[in-house]
PDB file of C-alpha atoms in Angstrom:
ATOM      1  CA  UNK A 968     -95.892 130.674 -18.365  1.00 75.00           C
ATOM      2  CA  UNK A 969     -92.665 130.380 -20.188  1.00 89.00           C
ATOM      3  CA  UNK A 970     -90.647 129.648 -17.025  1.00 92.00           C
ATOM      4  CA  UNK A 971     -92.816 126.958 -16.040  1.00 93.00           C
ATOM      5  CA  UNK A 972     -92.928 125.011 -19.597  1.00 88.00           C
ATOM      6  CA  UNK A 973     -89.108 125.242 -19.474  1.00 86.00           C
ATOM      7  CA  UNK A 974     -88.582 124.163 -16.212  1.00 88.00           C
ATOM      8  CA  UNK A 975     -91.588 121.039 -17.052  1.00 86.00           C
ATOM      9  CA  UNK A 976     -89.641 120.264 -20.392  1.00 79.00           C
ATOM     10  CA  UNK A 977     -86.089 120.356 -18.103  1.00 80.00           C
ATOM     11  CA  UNK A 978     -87.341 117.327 -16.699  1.00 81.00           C
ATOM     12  CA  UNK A 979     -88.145 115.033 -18.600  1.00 77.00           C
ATOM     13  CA  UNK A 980     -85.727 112.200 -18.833  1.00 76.00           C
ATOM     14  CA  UNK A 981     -86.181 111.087 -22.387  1.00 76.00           C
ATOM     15  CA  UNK A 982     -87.224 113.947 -24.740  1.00 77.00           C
ATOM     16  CA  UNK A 983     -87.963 113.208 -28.445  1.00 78.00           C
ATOM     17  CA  UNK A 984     -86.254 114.695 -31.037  1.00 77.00           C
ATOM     18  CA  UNK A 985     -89.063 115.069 -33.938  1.00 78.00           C
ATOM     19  CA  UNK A 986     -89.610 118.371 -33.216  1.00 80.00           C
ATOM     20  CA  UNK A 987     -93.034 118.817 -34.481  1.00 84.00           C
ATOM     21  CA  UNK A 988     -93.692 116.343 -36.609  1.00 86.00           C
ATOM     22  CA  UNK A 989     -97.067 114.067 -35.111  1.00 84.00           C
ATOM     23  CA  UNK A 990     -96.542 110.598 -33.846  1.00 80.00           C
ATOM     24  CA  UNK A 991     -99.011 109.316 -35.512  1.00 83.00           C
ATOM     25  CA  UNK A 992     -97.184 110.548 -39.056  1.00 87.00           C
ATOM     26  CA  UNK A 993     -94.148 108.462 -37.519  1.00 86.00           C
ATOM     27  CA  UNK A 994     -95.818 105.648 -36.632  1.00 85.00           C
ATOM     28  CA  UNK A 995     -97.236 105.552 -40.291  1.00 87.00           C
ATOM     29  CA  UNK A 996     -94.414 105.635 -42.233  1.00 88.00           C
ATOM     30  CA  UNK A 997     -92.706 103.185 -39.755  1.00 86.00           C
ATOM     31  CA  UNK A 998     -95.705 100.701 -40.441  1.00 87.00           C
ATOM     32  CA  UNK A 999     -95.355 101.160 -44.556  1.00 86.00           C
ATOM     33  CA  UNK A1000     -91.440 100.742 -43.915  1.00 84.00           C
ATOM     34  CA  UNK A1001     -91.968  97.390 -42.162  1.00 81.00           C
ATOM     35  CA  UNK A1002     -94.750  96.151 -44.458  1.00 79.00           C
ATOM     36  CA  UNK A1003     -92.138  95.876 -47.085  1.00 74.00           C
ATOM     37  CA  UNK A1004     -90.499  93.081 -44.543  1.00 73.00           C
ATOM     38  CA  UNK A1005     -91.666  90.401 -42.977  1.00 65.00           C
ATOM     39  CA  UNK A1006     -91.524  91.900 -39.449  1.00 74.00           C
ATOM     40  CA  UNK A1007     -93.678  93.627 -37.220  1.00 78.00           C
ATOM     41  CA  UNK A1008     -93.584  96.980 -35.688  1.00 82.00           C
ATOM     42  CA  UNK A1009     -92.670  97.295 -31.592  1.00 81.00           C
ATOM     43  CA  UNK A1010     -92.747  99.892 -29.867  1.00 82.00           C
ATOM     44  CA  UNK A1011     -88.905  99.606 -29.377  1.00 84.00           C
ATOM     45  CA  UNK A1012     -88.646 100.907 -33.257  1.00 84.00           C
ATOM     46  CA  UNK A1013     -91.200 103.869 -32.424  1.00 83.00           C
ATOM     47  CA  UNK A1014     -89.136 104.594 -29.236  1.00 83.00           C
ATOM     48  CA  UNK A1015     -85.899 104.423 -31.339  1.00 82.00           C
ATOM     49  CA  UNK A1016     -87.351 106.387 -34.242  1.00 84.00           C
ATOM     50  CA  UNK A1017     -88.129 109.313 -32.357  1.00 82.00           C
ATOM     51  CA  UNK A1018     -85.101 109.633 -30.619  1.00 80.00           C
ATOM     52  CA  UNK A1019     -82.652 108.985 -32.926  1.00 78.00           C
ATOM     53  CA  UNK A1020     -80.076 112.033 -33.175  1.00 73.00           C
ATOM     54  CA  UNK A1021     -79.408 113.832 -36.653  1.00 71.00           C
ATOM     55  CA  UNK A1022     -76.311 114.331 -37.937  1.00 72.00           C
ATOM     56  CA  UNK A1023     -74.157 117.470 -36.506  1.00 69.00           C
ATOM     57  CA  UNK A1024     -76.531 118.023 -33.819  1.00 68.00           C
ATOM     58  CA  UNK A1025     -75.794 117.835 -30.051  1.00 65.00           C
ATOM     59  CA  UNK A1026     -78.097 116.846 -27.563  1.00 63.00           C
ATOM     60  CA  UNK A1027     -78.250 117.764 -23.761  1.00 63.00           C
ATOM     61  CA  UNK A1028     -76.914 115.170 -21.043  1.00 60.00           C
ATOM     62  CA  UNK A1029     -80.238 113.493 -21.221  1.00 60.00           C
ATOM     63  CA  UNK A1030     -79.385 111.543 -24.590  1.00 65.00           C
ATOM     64  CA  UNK A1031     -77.198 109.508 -22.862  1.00 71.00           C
ATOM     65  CA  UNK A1032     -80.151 108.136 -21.065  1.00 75.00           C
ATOM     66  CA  UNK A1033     -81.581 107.545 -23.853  1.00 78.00           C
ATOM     67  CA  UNK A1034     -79.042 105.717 -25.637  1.00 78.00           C
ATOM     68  CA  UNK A1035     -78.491 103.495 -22.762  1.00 81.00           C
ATOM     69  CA  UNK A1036     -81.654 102.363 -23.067  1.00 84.00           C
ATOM     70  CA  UNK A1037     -82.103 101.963 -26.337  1.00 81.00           C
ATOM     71  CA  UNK A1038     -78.684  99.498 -26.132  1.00 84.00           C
ATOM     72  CA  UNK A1039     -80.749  97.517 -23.281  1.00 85.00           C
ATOM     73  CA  UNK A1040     -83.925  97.335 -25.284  1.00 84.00           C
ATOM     74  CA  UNK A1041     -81.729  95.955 -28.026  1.00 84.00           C
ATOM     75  CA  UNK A1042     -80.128  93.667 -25.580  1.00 86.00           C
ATOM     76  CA  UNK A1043     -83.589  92.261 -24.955  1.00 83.00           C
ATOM     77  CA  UNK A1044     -84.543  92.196 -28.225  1.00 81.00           C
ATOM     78  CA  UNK A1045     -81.698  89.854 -29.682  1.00 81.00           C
ATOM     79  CA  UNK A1046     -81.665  87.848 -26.963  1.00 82.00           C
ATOM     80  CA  UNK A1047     -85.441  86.895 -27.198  1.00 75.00           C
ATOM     81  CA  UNK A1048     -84.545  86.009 -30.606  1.00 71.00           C
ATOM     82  CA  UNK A1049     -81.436  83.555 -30.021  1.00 70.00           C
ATOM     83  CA  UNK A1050     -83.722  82.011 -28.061  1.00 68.00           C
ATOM     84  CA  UNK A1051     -87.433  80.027 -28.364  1.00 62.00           C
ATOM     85  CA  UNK A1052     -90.080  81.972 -28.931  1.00 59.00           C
ATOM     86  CA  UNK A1053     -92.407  80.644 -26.949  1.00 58.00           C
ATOM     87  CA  UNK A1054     -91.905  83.386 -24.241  1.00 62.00           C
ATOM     88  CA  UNK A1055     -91.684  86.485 -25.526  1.00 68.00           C
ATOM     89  CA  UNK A1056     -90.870  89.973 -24.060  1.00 71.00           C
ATOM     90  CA  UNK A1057     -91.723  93.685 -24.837  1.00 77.00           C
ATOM     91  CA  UNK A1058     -88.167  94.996 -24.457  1.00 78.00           C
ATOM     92  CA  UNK A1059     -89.952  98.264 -24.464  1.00 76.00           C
ATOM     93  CA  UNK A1060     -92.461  97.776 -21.760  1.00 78.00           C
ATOM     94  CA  UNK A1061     -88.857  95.872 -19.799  1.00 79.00           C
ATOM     95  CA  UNK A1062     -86.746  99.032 -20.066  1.00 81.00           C
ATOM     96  CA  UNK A1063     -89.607 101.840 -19.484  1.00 76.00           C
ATOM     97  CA  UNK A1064     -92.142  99.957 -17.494  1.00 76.00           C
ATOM     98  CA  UNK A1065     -95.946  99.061 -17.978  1.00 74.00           C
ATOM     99  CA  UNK A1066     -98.195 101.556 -19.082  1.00 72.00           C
ATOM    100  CA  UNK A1067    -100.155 103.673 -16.633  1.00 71.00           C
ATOM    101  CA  UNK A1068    -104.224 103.110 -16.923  1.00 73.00           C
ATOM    102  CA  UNK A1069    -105.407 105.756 -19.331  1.00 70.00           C
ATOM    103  CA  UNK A1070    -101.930 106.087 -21.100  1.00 67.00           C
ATOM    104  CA  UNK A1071    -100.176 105.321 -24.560  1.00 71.00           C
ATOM    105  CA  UNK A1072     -96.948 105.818 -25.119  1.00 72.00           C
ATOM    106  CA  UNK A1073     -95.465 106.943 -28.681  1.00 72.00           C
ATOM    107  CA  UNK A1074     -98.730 107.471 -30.333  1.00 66.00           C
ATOM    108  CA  UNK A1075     -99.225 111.169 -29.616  1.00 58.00           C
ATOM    109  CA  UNK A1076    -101.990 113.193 -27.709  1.00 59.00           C
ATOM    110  CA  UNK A1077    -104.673 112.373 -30.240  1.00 56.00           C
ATOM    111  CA  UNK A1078    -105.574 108.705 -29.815  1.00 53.00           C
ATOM    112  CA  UNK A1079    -107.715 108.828 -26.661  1.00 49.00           C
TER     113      UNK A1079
END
Protein backbone atom coordinates (compact mmCIF):
# COMPACT_ATOMS: atom_id res chain seq x y z
CA UNK A 1 0.00 0.00 0.00
CA UNK A 2 2.84 2.30 0.69
CA UNK A 3 4.51 1.67 -2.69
CA UNK A 4 1.52 2.43 -4.52
CA UNK A 5 0.60 5.91 -2.66
CA UNK A 6 4.23 6.88 -3.38
CA UNK A 7 4.40 5.98 -6.74
CA UNK A 8 0.42 7.86 -7.16
CA UNK A 9 1.85 10.99 -5.23
CA UNK A 10 5.24 10.73 -7.75
CA UNK A 11 2.98 11.80 -10.30
CA UNK A 12 1.33 14.36 -9.83
CA UNK A 13 2.51 17.39 -11.66
CA UNK A 14 1.58 20.14 -9.27
CA UNK A 15 1.63 19.02 -5.60
CA UNK A 16 0.57 21.48 -2.83
CA UNK A 17 2.65 22.40 -0.24
CA UNK A 18 0.11 22.90 2.88
CA UNK A 19 0.86 19.83 4.20
CA UNK A 20 -2.18 19.13 6.15
CA UNK A 21 -3.77 22.01 6.67
CA UNK A 22 -7.71 21.78 4.87
CA UNK A 23 -8.49 23.82 1.85
CA UNK A 24 -11.30 24.96 3.00
CA UNK A 25 -9.23 26.67 6.21
CA UNK A 26 -7.16 28.31 3.22
CA UNK A 27 -9.74 29.38 1.30
CA UNK A 28 -11.18 31.12 4.51
CA UNK A 29 -8.58 33.08 5.58
CA UNK A 30 -7.85 34.03 1.89
CA UNK A 31 -11.58 35.34 1.69
CA UNK A 32 -11.18 37.48 5.23
CA UNK A 33 -7.69 38.67 3.71
CA UNK A 34 -9.39 40.01 0.56
CA UNK A 35 -12.49 41.38 2.31
CA UNK A 36 -10.24 43.94 3.79
CA UNK A 37 -9.70 45.09 -0.13
CA UNK A 38 -11.74 45.83 -2.63
CA UNK A 39 -10.96 42.71 -4.72
CA UNK A 40 -12.26 39.44 -5.18
CA UNK A 41 -10.88 36.07 -4.62
CA UNK A 42 -9.82 33.76 -7.98
CA UNK A 43 -8.87 30.78 -7.96
CA UNK A 44 -5.41 31.94 -9.27
CA UNK A 45 -4.78 33.28 -5.45
CA UNK A 46 -6.02 29.76 -4.02
CA UNK A 47 -3.75 28.03 -6.63
CA UNK A 48 -0.87 30.41 -5.65
CA UNK A 49 -1.55 30.15 -1.92
CA UNK A 50 -1.13 26.61 -1.72
CA UNK A 51 1.84 26.33 -3.56
CA UNK A 52 3.81 28.93 -2.51
CA UNK A 53 7.33 27.60 -1.16
CA UNK A 54 8.54 28.47 2.52
CA UNK A 55 11.56 29.82 3.23
CA UNK A 56 14.77 27.32 3.34
CA UNK A 57 12.84 24.60 1.92
CA UNK A 58 13.55 22.80 -1.40
CA UNK A 59 11.10 21.37 -3.52
CA UNK A 60 11.40 18.44 -6.09
CA UNK A 61 11.73 19.25 -9.98
CA UNK A 62 8.02 19.55 -10.09
CA UNK A 63 8.00 23.23 -8.57
CA UNK A 64 9.31 24.46 -11.52
CA UNK A 65 6.10 23.51 -13.15
CA UNK A 66 4.49 25.11 -10.91
CA UNK A 67 6.11 28.33 -10.95
CA UNK A 68 5.87 28.51 -14.61
CA UNK A 69 2.50 28.53 -14.35
CA UNK A 70 1.86 30.58 -11.81
CA UNK A 71 4.11 33.40 -13.99
CA UNK A 72 1.52 32.59 -16.99
CA UNK A 73 -1.54 32.87 -14.83
CA UNK A 74 -0.08 36.19 -13.77
CA UNK A 75 0.61 37.01 -17.33
CA UNK A 76 -3.11 36.60 -17.92
CA UNK A 77 -4.10 38.23 -15.10
CA UNK A 78 -2.38 41.74 -15.74
CA UNK A 79 -3.03 41.69 -19.06
CA UNK A 80 -6.89 41.34 -18.64
CA UNK A 81 -6.48 44.26 -16.52
CA UNK A 82 -4.50 46.76 -18.94
CA UNK A 83 -7.15 46.06 -20.93
CA UNK A 84 -11.34 46.54 -21.03
CA UNK A 85 -13.08 44.56 -18.98
CA UNK A 86 -15.68 43.68 -20.86
CA UNK A 87 -14.12 40.21 -21.68
CA UNK A 88 -12.79 38.69 -18.99
CA UNK A 89 -10.70 35.48 -18.46
CA UNK A 90 -10.12 32.87 -15.64
CA UNK A 91 -6.32 32.80 -15.94
CA UNK A 92 -6.76 29.78 -13.80
CA UNK A 93 -9.20 27.78 -15.78
CA UNK A 94 -6.52 29.23 -19.12
CA UNK A 95 -3.39 27.68 -17.61
CA UNK A 96 -4.98 24.32 -15.99
CA UNK A 97 -7.98 23.78 -18.14
CA UNK A 98 -11.86 23.52 -17.48
CA UNK A 99 -13.04 21.57 -14.78
CA UNK A 100 -14.00 17.94 -15.24
CA UNK A 101 -17.99 17.24 -14.51
CA UNK A 102 -18.16 16.26 -10.87
CA UNK A 103 -14.86 18.14 -9.93
CA UNK A 104 -13.60 21.27 -7.87
CA UNK A 105 -10.44 22.25 -7.78
CA UNK A 106 -8.73 23.93 -4.56
CA UNK A 107 -11.60 23.45 -2.28
CA UNK A 108 -10.66 20.10 -0.76
CA UNK A 109 -12.42 16.60 -0.67
CA UNK A 110 -15.28 17.82 1.48
CA UNK A 111 -17.47 20.04 -0.68
CA UNK A 112 -19.33 17.45 -2.77
Amino acid sequence: MSETNTENRSKLKCPHTDGRTPFALIHEEKKKEVSDTSDTLSSKDIFVATRKTKLGRVYKSSYDNTISKIAEMERIQSTQESEDDSHSVDAFASVMGHEHLGRVRLYGQGLC
